[in-house]
Amino acid sequence: MTRTVYALARYQDCQAAIDFLTGAFGFRVHEASKNDQGVVNHAELLVGDDLIMIGEGAPGGPGIYIAVEDVDAHHDHAKAAGASITMELTDQPYGSREYACKDPEGNPWYFGTYRP
């Protein structure tokens, strides 16, 4: 199946975002493009078999929800790596266990066990 919808987060410093997202959340770099000055201005990161894009721009837009297998371990790792936890681990009435955080530029991220 060809993907038609992609999550996108904007950053003032894409390379710093890549370093944080791979280190704190375990994402993998699929591709990173640089502008004429050699600065990363677009990247595609793998989350399992799914892909998110990051690009230059003002941070703080819509949040991104990512389902993970072991949300407790993910939470602990992200917190230790510097993620700012905005909602501690919570068991939701719809059956998900999840938490919310912000990355260093203020973009909201949500991780949990919910899989529609």
Short mmCIF file of C-alpha atoms in Angstrom, two decimals:
data_model
loop_
_atom_site.label_atom_id
_atom_site.label_comp_id
_atom_site.label_asym_id
_atom_site.label_seq_id
_atom_site.Cartn_x
_atom_site.Cartn_y
_atom_site.Cartn_z
CA MET A 1 0.00 0.00 0.00
CA THR A 2 1.31 3.44 -0.91
CA ARG A 3 1.34 5.92 1.95
CA THR A 4 -0.69 9.07 1.43
CA VAL A 5 -0.61 10.74 4.86
CA TYR A 6 2.59 11.66 6.71
CA ALA A 7 3.12 13.16 10.14
CA LEU A 8 5.22 16.33 9.99
CA ALA A 9 6.97 18.25 12.76
CA ARG A 10 8.77 21.58 12.24
CA TYR A 11 12.09 22.52 13.87
CA GLN A 12 14.42 25.50 13.87
CA ASP A 13 17.39 23.08 14.12
CA CYS A 14 16.64 19.87 12.21
CA GLN A 15 19.97 18.20 13.05
CA ALA A 16 19.45 18.74 16.79
CA ALA A 17 15.92 17.36 16.37
CA ILE A 18 17.27 14.26 14.63
CA ASP A 19 19.80 13.74 17.40
CA PHE A 20 17.09 14.06 20.07
CA LEU A 21 14.42 11.97 18.31
CA THR A 22 16.82 9.12 17.54
CA GLY A 23 18.39 9.22 21.00
CA ALA A 24 15.28 9.75 23.13
CA PHE A 25 12.58 7.98 21.13
CA GLY A 26 14.53 5.37 19.17
CA PHE A 27 13.61 6.68 15.70
CA ARG A 28 15.90 5.78 12.77
CA VAL A 29 17.04 8.12 10.00
CA HIS A 30 15.70 7.10 6.60
CA GLU A 31 16.87 10.20 4.74
CA ALA A 32 18.24 13.64 5.56
CA SER A 33 18.58 16.44 3.00
CA LYS A 34 20.86 19.45 3.35
CA ASN A 35 20.54 22.92 1.88
CA ASP A 36 23.32 24.73 -0.01
CA GLN A 37 24.94 25.72 3.30
CA GLY A 38 25.17 22.06 4.39
CA VAL A 39 22.43 22.38 7.02
CA VAL A 40 19.79 19.65 7.33
CA ASN A 41 16.45 21.18 6.31
CA HIS A 42 14.36 18.04 5.73
CA ALA A 43 14.51 14.52 7.10
CA GLU A 44 12.47 11.35 7.11
CA LEU A 45 12.61 9.22 10.23
CA LEU A 46 11.42 5.64 10.62
CA VAL A 47 9.23 4.58 13.53
CA GLY A 48 8.90 0.83 13.04
CA ASP A 49 7.69 0.57 9.44
CA ASP A 50 6.09 4.03 9.51
CA LEU A 51 7.66 7.31 8.53
CA ILE A 52 7.50 10.85 9.88
CA MET A 53 8.96 13.92 8.27
CA ILE A 54 10.67 16.85 9.91
CA GLY A 55 11.47 20.15 8.29
CA GLU A 56 12.57 23.71 8.94
CA GLY A 57 9.99 25.99 10.47
CA ALA A 58 8.40 27.20 13.68
CA PRO A 59 7.86 24.35 16.18
CA GLY A 60 4.77 23.67 18.28
CA GLY A 61 2.22 22.51 15.72
CA PRO A 62 -0.12 19.53 15.96
CA GLY A 63 0.99 16.63 18.14
CA ILE A 64 1.96 13.21 16.90
CA TYR A 65 0.76 9.95 18.52
CA ILE A 66 2.93 6.85 18.20
CA ALA A 67 1.97 3.39 19.43
CA VAL A 68 4.80 1.52 21.18
CA GLU A 69 5.07 -1.96 22.69
CA ASP A 70 6.51 -1.09 26.12
CA VAL A 71 5.27 2.40 26.94
CA ASP A 72 6.68 2.34 30.48
CA ALA A 73 10.22 1.66 29.26
CA HIS A 74 9.77 4.19 26.44
CA HIS A 75 8.65 6.85 28.95
CA ASP A 76 11.61 6.20 31.23
CA HIS A 77 14.10 6.34 28.35
CA ALA A 78 12.61 9.54 26.86
CA LYS A 79 12.57 11.25 30.27
CA ALA A 80 16.20 10.29 30.92
CA ALA A 81 17.13 11.65 27.47
CA GLY A 82 15.64 15.06 28.27
CA ALA A 83 12.04 14.92 27.04
CA SER A 84 9.81 17.27 29.04
CA ILE A 85 6.96 15.09 30.31
CA THR A 86 3.65 16.96 30.10
CA MET A 87 1.40 14.02 31.06
CA GLU A 88 2.77 11.18 33.15
CA LEU A 89 1.90 7.57 32.30
CA THR A 90 -1.87 7.23 32.47
CA ASP A 91 -4.25 4.29 31.98
CA GLN A 92 -7.00 5.66 29.74
CA PRO A 93 -10.65 4.49 29.83
CA TYR A 94 -10.40 3.40 26.17
CA GLY A 95 -7.76 0.80 27.04
CA SER A 96 -4.54 2.63 26.27
CA ARG A 97 -1.64 3.36 28.59
CA GLU A 98 0.09 6.52 27.42
CA TYR A 99 2.13 9.61 28.21
CA ALA A 100 2.77 12.98 26.58
CA CYS A 101 5.94 15.03 26.30
CA LYS A 102 7.58 17.88 24.45
CA ASP A 103 10.89 17.81 22.65
CA PRO A 104 13.53 20.53 23.17
CA GLU A 105 11.83 22.88 20.67
CA GLY A 106 8.36 22.48 22.21
CA ASN A 107 6.72 20.08 19.77
CA PRO A 108 4.17 17.82 21.49
CA TRP A 109 4.57 14.02 21.24
CA TYR A 110 2.23 11.31 22.51
CA PHE A 111 3.22 7.68 23.05
CA GLY A 112 0.99 4.83 24.14
CA THR A 113 -0.34 1.36 23.56
CA TYR A 114 -3.50 2.35 21.63
CA ARG A 115 -3.73 0.94 18.12
CA PRO A 116 -7.01 1.78 16.30
#
